[in-house]
Coordinates of N, CA, C and O and ligand atoms in Angstrom, one line a residue:
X1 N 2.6 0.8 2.4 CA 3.5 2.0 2.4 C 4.9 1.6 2.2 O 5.4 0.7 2.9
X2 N 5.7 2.5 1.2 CA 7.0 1.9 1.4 C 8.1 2.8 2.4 O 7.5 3.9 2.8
X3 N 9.1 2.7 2.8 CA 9.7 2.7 3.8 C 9.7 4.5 4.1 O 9.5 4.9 5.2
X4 N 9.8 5.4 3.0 CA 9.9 6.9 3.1 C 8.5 7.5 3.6 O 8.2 8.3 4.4
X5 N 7.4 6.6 2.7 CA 6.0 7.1 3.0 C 6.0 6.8 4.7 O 5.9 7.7 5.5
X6 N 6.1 5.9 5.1 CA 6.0 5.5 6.7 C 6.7 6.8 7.7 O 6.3 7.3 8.8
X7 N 8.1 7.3 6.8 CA 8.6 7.7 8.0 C 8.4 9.2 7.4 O 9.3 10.0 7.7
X8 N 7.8 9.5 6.9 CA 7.3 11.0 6.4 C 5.8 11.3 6.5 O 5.2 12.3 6.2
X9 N 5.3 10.0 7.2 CA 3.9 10.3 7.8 C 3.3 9.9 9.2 O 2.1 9.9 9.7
X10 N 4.9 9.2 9.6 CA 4.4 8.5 10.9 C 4.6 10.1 11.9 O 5.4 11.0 11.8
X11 N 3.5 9.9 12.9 CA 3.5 10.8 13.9 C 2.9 10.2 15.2 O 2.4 9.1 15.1
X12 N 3.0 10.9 16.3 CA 3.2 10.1 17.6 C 1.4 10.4 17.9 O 0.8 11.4 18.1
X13 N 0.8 8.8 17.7 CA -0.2 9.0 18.3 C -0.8 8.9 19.9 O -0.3 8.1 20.6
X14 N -2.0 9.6 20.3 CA -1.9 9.5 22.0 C -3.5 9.4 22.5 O -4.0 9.7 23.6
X15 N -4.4 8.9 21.0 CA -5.7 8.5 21.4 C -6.1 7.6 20.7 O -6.3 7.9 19.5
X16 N -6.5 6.4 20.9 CA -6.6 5.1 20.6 C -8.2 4.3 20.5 O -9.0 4.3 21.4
X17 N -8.4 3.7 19.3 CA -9.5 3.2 19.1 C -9.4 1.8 20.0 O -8.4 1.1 20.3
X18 N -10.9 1.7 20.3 CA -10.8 0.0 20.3 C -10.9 -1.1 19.6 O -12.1 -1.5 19.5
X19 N -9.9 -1.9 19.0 CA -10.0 -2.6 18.1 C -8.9 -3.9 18.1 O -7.7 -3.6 17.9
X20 N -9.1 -4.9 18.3 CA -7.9 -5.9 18.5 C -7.1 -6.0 17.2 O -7.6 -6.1 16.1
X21 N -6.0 -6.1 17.4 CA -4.9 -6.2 16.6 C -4.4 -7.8 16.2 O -4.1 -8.6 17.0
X22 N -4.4 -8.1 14.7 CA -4.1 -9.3 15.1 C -3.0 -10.0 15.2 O -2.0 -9.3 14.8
X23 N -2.8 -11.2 15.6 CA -1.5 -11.2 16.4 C -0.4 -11.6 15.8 O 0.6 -11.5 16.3
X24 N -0.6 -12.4 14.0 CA 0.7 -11.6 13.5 C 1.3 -10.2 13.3 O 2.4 -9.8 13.4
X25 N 0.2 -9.6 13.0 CA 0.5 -8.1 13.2 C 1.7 -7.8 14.2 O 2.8 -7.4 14.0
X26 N 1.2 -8.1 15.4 CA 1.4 -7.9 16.8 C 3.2 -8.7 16.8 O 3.9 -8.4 17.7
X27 N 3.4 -9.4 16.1 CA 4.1 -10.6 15.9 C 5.6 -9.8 15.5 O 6.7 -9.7 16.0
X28 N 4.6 -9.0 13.9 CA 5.7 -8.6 13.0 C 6.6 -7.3 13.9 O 7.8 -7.1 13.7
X29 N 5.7 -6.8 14.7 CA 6.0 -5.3 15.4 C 7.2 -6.0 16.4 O 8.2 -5.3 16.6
X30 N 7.1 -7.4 17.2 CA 8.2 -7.7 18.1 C 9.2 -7.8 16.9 O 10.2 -7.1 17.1
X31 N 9.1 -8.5 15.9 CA 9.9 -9.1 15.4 C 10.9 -8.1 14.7 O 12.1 -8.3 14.6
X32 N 10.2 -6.9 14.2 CA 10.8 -5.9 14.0 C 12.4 -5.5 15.0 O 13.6 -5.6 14.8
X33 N 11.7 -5.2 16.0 CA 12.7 -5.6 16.9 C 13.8 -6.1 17.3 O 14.8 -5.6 17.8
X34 N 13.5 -7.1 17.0 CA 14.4 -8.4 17.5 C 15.3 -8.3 16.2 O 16.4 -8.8 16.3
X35 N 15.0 -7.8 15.0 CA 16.3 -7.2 13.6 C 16.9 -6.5 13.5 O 17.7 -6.3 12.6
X36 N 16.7 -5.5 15.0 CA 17.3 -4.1 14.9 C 19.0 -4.4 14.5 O 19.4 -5.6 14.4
X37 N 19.4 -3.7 14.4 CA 21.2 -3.6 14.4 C 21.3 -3.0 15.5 O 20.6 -2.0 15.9
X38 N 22.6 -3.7 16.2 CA 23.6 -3.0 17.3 C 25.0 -3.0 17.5 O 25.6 -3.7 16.7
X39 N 25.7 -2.3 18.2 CA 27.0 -1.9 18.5 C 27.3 -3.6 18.7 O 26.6 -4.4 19.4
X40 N 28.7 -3.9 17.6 CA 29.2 -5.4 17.9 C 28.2 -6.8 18.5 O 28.2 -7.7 19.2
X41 N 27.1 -5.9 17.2 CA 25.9 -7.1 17.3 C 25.5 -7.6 19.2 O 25.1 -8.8 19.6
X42 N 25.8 -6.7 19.9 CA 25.1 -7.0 21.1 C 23.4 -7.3 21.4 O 22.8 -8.1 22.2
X43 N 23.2 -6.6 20.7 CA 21.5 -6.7 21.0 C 21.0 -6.5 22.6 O 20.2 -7.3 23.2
X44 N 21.4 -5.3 23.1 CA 21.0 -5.5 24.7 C 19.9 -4.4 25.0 O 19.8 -3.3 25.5
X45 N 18.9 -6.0 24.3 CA 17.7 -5.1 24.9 C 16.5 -6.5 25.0 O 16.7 -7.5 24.3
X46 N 15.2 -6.5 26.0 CA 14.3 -7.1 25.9 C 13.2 -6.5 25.7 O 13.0 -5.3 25.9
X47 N 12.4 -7.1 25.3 CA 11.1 -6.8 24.8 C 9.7 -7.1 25.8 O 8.9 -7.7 25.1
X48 N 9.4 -7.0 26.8 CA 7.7 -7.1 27.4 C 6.7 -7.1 27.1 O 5.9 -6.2 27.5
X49 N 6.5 -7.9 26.4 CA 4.3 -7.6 25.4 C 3.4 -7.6 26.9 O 3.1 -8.6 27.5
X50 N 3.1 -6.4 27.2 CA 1.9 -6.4 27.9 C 0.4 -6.4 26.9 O 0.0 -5.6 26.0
X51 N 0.0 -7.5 27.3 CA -1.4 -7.2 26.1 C -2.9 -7.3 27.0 O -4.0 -6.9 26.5
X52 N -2.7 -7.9 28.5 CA -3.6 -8.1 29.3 C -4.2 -6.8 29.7 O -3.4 -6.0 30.2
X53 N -5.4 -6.7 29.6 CA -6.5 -5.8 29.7 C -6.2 -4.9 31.5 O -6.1 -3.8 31.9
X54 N -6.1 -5.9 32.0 CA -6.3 -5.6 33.7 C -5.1 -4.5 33.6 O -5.1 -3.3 33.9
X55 N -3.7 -5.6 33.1 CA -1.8 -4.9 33.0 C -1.8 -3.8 32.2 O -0.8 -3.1 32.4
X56 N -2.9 -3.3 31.0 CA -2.2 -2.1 30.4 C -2.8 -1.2 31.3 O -2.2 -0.1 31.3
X57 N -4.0 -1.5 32.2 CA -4.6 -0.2 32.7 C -3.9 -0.2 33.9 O -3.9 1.0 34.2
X58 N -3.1 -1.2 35.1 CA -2.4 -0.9 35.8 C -1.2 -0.1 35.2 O -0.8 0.9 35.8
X59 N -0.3 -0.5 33.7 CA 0.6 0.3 33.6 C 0.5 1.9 33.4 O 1.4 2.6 32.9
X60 N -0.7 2.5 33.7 CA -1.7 4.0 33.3 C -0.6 4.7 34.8 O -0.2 5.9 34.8
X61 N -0.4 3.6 35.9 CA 0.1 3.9 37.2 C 1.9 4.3 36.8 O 2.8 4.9 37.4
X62 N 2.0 3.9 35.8 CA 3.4 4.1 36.0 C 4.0 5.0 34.9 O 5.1 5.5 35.1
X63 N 3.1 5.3 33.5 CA 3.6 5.7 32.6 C 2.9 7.6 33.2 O 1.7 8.0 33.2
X64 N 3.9 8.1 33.4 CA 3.7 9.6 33.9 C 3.3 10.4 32.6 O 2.4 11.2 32.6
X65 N 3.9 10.0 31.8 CA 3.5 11.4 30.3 C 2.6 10.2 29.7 O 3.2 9.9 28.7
X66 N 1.7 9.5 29.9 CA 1.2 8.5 28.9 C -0.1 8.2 29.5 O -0.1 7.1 29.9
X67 N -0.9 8.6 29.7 CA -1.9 7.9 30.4 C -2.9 7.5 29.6 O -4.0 7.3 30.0
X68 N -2.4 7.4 27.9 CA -3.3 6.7 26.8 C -2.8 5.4 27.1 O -3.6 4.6 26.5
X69 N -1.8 4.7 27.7 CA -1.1 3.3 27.4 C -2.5 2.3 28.0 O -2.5 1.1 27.7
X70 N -3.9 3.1 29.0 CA -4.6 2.0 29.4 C -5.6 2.0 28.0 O -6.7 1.4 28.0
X71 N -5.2 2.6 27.1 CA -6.7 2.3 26.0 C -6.2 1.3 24.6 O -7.1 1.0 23.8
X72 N -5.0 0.8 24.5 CA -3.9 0.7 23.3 C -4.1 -1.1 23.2 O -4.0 -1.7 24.3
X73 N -4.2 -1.6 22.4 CA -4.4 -3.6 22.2 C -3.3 -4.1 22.9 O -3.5 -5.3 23.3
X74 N -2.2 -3.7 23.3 CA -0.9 -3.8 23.3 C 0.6 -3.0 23.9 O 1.0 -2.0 23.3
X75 N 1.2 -3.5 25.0 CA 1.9 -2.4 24.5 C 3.6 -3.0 25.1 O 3.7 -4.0 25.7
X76 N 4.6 -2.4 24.8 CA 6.3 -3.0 24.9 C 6.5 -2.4 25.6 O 6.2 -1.2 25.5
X77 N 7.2 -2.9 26.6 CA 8.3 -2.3 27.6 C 9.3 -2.7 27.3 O 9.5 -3.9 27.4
X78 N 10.7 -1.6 26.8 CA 11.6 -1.8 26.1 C 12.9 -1.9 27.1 O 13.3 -0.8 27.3
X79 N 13.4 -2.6 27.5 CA 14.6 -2.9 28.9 C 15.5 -3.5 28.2 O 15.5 -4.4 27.3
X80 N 16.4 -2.4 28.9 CA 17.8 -2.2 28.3 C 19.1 -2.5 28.9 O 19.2 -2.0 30.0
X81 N 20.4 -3.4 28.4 CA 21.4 -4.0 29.8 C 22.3 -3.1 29.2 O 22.7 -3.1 28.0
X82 N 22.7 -2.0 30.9 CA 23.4 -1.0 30.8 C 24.7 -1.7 30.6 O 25.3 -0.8 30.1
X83 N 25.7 -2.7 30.7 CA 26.6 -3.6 31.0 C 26.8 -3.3 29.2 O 28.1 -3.5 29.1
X84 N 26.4 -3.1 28.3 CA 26.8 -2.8 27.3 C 26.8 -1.5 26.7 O 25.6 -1.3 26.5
X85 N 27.4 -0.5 26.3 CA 28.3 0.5 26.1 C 26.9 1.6 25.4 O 26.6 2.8 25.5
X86 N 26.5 0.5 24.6 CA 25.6 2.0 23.5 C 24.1 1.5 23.7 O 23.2 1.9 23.0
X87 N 23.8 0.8 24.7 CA 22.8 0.1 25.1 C 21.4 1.0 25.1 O 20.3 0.4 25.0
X88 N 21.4 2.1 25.3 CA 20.2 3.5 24.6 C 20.1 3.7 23.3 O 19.2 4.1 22.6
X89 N 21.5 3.4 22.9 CA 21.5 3.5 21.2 C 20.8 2.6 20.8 O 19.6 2.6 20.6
X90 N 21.7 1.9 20.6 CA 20.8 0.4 20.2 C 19.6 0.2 19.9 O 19.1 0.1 18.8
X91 N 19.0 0.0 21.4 CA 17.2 0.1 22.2 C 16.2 1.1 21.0 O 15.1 0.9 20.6
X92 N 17.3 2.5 20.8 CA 16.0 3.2 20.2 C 16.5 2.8 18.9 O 16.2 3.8 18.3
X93 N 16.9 2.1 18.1 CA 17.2 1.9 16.9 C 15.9 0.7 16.8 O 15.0 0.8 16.0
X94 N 16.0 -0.2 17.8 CA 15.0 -1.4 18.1 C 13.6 -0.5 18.3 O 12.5 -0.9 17.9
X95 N 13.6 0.4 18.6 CA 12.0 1.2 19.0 C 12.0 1.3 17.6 O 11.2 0.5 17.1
X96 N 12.6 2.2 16.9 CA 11.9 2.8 15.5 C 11.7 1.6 14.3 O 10.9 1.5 13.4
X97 N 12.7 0.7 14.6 CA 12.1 -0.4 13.6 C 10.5 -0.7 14.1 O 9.6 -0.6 13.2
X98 N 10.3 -0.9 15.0 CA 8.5 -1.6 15.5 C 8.1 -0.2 15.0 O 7.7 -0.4 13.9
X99 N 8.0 1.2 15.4 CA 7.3 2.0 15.7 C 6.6 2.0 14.0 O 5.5 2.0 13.5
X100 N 8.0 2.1 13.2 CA 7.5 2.1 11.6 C 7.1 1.3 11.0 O 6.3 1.5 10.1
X101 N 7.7 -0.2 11.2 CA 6.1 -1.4 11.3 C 5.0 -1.5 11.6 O 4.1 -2.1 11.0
X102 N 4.8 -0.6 12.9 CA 3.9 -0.6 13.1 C 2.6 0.3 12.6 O 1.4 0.0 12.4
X103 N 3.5 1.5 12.3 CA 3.0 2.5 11.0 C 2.1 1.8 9.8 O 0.9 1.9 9.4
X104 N 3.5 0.8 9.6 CA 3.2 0.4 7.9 C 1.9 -0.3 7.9 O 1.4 -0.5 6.9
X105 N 1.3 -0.8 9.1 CA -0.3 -1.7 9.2 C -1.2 -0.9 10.3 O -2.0 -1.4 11.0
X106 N -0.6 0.9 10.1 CA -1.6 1.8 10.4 C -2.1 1.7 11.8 O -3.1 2.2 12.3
X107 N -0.9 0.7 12.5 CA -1.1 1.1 14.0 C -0.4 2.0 14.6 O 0.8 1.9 14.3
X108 N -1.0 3.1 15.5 CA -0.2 4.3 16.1 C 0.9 3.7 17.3 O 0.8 2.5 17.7
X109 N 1.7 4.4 17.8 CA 2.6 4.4 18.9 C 2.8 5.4 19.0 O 2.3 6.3 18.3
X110 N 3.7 5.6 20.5 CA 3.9 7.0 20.8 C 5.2 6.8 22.0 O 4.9 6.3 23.1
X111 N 6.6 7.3 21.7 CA 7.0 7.3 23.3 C 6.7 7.5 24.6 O 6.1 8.6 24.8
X112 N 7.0 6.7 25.6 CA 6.4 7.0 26.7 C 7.9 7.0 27.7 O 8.6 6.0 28.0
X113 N 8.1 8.4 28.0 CA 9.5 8.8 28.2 C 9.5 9.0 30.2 O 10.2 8.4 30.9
X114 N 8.7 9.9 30.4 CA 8.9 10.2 31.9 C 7.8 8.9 32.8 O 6.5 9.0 32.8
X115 N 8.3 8.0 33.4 CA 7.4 6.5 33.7 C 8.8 6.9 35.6 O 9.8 7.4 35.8
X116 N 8.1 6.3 36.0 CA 8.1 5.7 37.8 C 9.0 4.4 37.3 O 8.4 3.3 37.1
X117 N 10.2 4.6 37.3 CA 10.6 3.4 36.5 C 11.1 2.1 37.7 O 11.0 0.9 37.4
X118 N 11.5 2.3 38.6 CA 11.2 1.9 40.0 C 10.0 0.8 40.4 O 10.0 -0.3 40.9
X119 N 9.1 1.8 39.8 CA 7.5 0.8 40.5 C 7.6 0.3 39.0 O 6.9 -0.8 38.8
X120 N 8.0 0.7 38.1 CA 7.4 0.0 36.8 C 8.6 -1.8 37.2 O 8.1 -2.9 37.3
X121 N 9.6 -1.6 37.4 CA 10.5 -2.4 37.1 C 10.1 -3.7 37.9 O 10.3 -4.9 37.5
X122 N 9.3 -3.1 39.6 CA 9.1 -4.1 40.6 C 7.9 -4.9 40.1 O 7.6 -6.1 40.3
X123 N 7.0 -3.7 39.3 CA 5.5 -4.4 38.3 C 5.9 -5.5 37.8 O 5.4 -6.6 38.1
X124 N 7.1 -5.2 37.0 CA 7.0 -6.6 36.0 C 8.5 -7.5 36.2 O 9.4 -8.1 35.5
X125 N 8.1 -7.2 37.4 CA 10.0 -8.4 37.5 C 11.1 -8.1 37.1 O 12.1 -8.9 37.0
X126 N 11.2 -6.6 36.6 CA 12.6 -6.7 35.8 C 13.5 -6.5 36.3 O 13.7 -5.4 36.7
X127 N 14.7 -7.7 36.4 CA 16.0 -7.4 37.2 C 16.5 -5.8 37.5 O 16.2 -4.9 36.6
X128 N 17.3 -5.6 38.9 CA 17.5 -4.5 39.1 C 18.7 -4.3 38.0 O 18.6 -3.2 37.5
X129 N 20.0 -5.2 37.4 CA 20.8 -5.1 36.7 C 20.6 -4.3 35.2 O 21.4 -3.8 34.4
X130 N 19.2 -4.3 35.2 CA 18.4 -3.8 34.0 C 17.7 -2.4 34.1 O 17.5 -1.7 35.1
X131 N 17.6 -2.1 32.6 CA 17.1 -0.4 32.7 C 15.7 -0.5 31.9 O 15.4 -1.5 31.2
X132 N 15.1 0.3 31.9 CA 13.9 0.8 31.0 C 14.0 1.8 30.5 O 14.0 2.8 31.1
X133 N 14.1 1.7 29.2 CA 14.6 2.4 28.0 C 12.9 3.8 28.1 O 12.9 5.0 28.4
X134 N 11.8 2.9 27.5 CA 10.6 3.5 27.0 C 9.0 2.3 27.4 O 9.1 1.1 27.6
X135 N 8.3 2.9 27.5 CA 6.9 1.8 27.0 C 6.4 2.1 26.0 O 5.9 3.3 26.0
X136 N 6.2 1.4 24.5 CA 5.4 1.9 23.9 C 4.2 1.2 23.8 O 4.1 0.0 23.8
X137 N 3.1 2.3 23.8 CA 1.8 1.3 23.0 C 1.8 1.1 21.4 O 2.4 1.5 20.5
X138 N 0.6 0.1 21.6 CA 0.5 0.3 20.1 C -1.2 -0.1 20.2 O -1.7 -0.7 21.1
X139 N -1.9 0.6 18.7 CA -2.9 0.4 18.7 C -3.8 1.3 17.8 O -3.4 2.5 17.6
X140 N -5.1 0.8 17.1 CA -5.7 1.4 15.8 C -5.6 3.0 16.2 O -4.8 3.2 17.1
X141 N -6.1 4.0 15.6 CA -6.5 5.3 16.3 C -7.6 5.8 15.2 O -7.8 4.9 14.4
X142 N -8.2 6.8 15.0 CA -8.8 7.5 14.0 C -8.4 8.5 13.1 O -8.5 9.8 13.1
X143 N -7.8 7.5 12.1 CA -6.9 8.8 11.2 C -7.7 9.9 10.7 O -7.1 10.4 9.7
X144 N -8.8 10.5 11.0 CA -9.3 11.4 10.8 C -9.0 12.7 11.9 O -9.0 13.9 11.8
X145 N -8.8 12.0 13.0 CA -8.5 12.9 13.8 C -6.9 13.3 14.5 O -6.5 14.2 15.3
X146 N -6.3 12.3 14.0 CA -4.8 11.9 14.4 C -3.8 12.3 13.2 O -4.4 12.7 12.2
X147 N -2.7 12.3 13.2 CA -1.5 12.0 12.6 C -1.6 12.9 11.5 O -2.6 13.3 11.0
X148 N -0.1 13.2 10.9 CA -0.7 13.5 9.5 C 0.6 15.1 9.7 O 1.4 15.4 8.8
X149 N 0.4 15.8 10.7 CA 1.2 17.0 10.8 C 2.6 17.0 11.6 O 3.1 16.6 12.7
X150 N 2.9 17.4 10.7 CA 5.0 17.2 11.7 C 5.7 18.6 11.8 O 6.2 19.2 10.8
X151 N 5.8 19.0 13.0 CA 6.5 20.4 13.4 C 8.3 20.4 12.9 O 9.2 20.3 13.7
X152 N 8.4 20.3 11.8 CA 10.1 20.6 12.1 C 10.9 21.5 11.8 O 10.3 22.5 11.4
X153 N 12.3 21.8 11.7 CA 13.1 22.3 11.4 C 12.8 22.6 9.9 O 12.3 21.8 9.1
X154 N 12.9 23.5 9.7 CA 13.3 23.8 7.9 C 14.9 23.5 7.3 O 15.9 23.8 7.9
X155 N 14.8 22.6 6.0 CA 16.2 22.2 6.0 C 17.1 23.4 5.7 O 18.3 23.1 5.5
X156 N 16.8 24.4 5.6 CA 17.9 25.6 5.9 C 18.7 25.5 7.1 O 19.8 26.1 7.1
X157 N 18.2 24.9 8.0 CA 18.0 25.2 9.4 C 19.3 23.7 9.6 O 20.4 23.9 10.2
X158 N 19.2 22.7 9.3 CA 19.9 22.2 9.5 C 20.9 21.3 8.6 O 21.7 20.6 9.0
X159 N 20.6 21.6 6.7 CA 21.3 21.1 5.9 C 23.0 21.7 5.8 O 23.2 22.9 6.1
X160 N 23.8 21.2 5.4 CA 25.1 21.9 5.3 C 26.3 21.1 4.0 O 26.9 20.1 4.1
X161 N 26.3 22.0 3.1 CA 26.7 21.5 1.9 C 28.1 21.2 2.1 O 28.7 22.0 2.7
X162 N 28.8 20.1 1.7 CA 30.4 20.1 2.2 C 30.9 20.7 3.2 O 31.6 19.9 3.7
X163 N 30.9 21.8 3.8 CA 31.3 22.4 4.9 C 30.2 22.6 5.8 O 29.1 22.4 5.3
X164 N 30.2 23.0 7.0 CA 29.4 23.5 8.0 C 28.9 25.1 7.5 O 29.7 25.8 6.9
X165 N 28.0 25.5 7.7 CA 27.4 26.4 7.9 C 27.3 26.6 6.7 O 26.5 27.5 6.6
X166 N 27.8 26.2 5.5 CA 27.6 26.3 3.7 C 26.1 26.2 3.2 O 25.7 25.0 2.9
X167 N 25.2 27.1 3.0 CA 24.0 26.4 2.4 C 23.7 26.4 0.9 O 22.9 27.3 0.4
X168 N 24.2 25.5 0.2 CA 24.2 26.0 -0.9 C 23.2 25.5 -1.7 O 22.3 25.2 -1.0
X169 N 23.0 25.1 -3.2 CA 21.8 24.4 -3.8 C 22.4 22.7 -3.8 O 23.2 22.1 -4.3
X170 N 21.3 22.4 -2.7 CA 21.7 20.8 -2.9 C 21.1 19.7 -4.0 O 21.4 18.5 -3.9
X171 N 20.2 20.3 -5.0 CA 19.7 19.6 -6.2 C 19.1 20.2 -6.8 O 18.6 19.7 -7.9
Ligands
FMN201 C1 13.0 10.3 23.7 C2 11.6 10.7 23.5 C3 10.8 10.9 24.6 C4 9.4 11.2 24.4 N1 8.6 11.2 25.5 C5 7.3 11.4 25.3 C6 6.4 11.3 26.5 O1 6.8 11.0 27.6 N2 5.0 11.5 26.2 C7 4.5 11.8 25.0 O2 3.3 12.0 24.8 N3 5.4 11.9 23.9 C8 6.7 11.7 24.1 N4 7.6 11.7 23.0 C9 7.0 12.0 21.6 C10 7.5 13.4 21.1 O3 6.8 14.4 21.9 C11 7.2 13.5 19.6 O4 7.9 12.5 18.9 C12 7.6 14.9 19.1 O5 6.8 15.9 19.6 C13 7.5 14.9 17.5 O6 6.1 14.7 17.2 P1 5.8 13.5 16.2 O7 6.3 12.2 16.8 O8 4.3 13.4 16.2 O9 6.4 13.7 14.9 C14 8.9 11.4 23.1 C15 9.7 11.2 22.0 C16 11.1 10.8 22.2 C17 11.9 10.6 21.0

């Protein structure tokens, strides 16, 4: 898939096959990551590969809107050091690189936004100095039954030709 196909068909998946992922795969999706671009090249964020079978179904306890994260090969806990200024910015720039890697070898993701971030943090050791951005999973799904539809805005709705509120013919 090249880069427009990915992000013109990627959609948030939240039911998951079982199927192991292999671990370059798994590799390229941190790695994605770890390329994002940040404010004065900070990079203030860590990455968590939960991949242990027992840890994704205890993290089921902490992710409140997510309770697919116990079915997924894999999944990131994305922690974020508030001590730097755009440090949510950043983080989600680092999310969507993996999320559309992860696209591009047809593994789903999905934000995982309202989490117990408290018990999640004490779960996995993460200094109190530190934040939790997101968890994402990742993992096969059944594209027969998944992905594929995207609710959005019509570009009337939000395009604007040289000026604000101008809608004129843009090609
Ligand atoms: C900041 C943020 C928080 C989100 N939180 C959740 C969540 O807690 N649970 C969930 O199932 N989806 C969550 N989502 C996914 C959105 O609901 C989804 O991206 C949106 O409805 C558009 O659908 P699509 O991703 O399939 O195109 C979140 C997305 C973002 C960007």
């Amino acid at each position: 898939m090249d880069v427009f196909e990915c992000v013109s068909t990627l959609s948030s998946i939240r039911s998951y096959i079982k199927k192991e992922v292999p671990d370059e795969v798994m590799m390229e999706v941190l790695e994605a990551g770890r390329l994002a671009p940040s404010a004065h090249n900070d990079q203030p964020w860590q990455f968590v590969l939960v991949r242990d079978k027992a840890r994704l179904s205890d993290l089921k306890r902490y992710c409140k809107s997510g309770g697919f994260i116990s079915q997924v090969d894999f999944a990131i806990v994305v922690v974020t050091d508030p001590s730097s200024k755009w440090h949510e910015i950043d983080s989600t720039r680092a999310v969507q690189n993996m999320v559309l890697t992860a696209w591009s070898h047809k593994l789903g993701s999905c934000w995982i936004g309202r989490l117990d971030k408290t018990g999640l943090m004490d779960y996995l050791h993460i200094p109190e100095n530190l934040n939790v951005l997101t968890v994402l999973p990742f993992g096969y799904f059944d594209e027969n039954l998944a992905g594929g539809v995207k609710y959005r805005k019509g570009r009337d709705e939000i395009f604007h030709l040289n000026t604000f509120g101008n809608t004129g013919k843009f090609a």
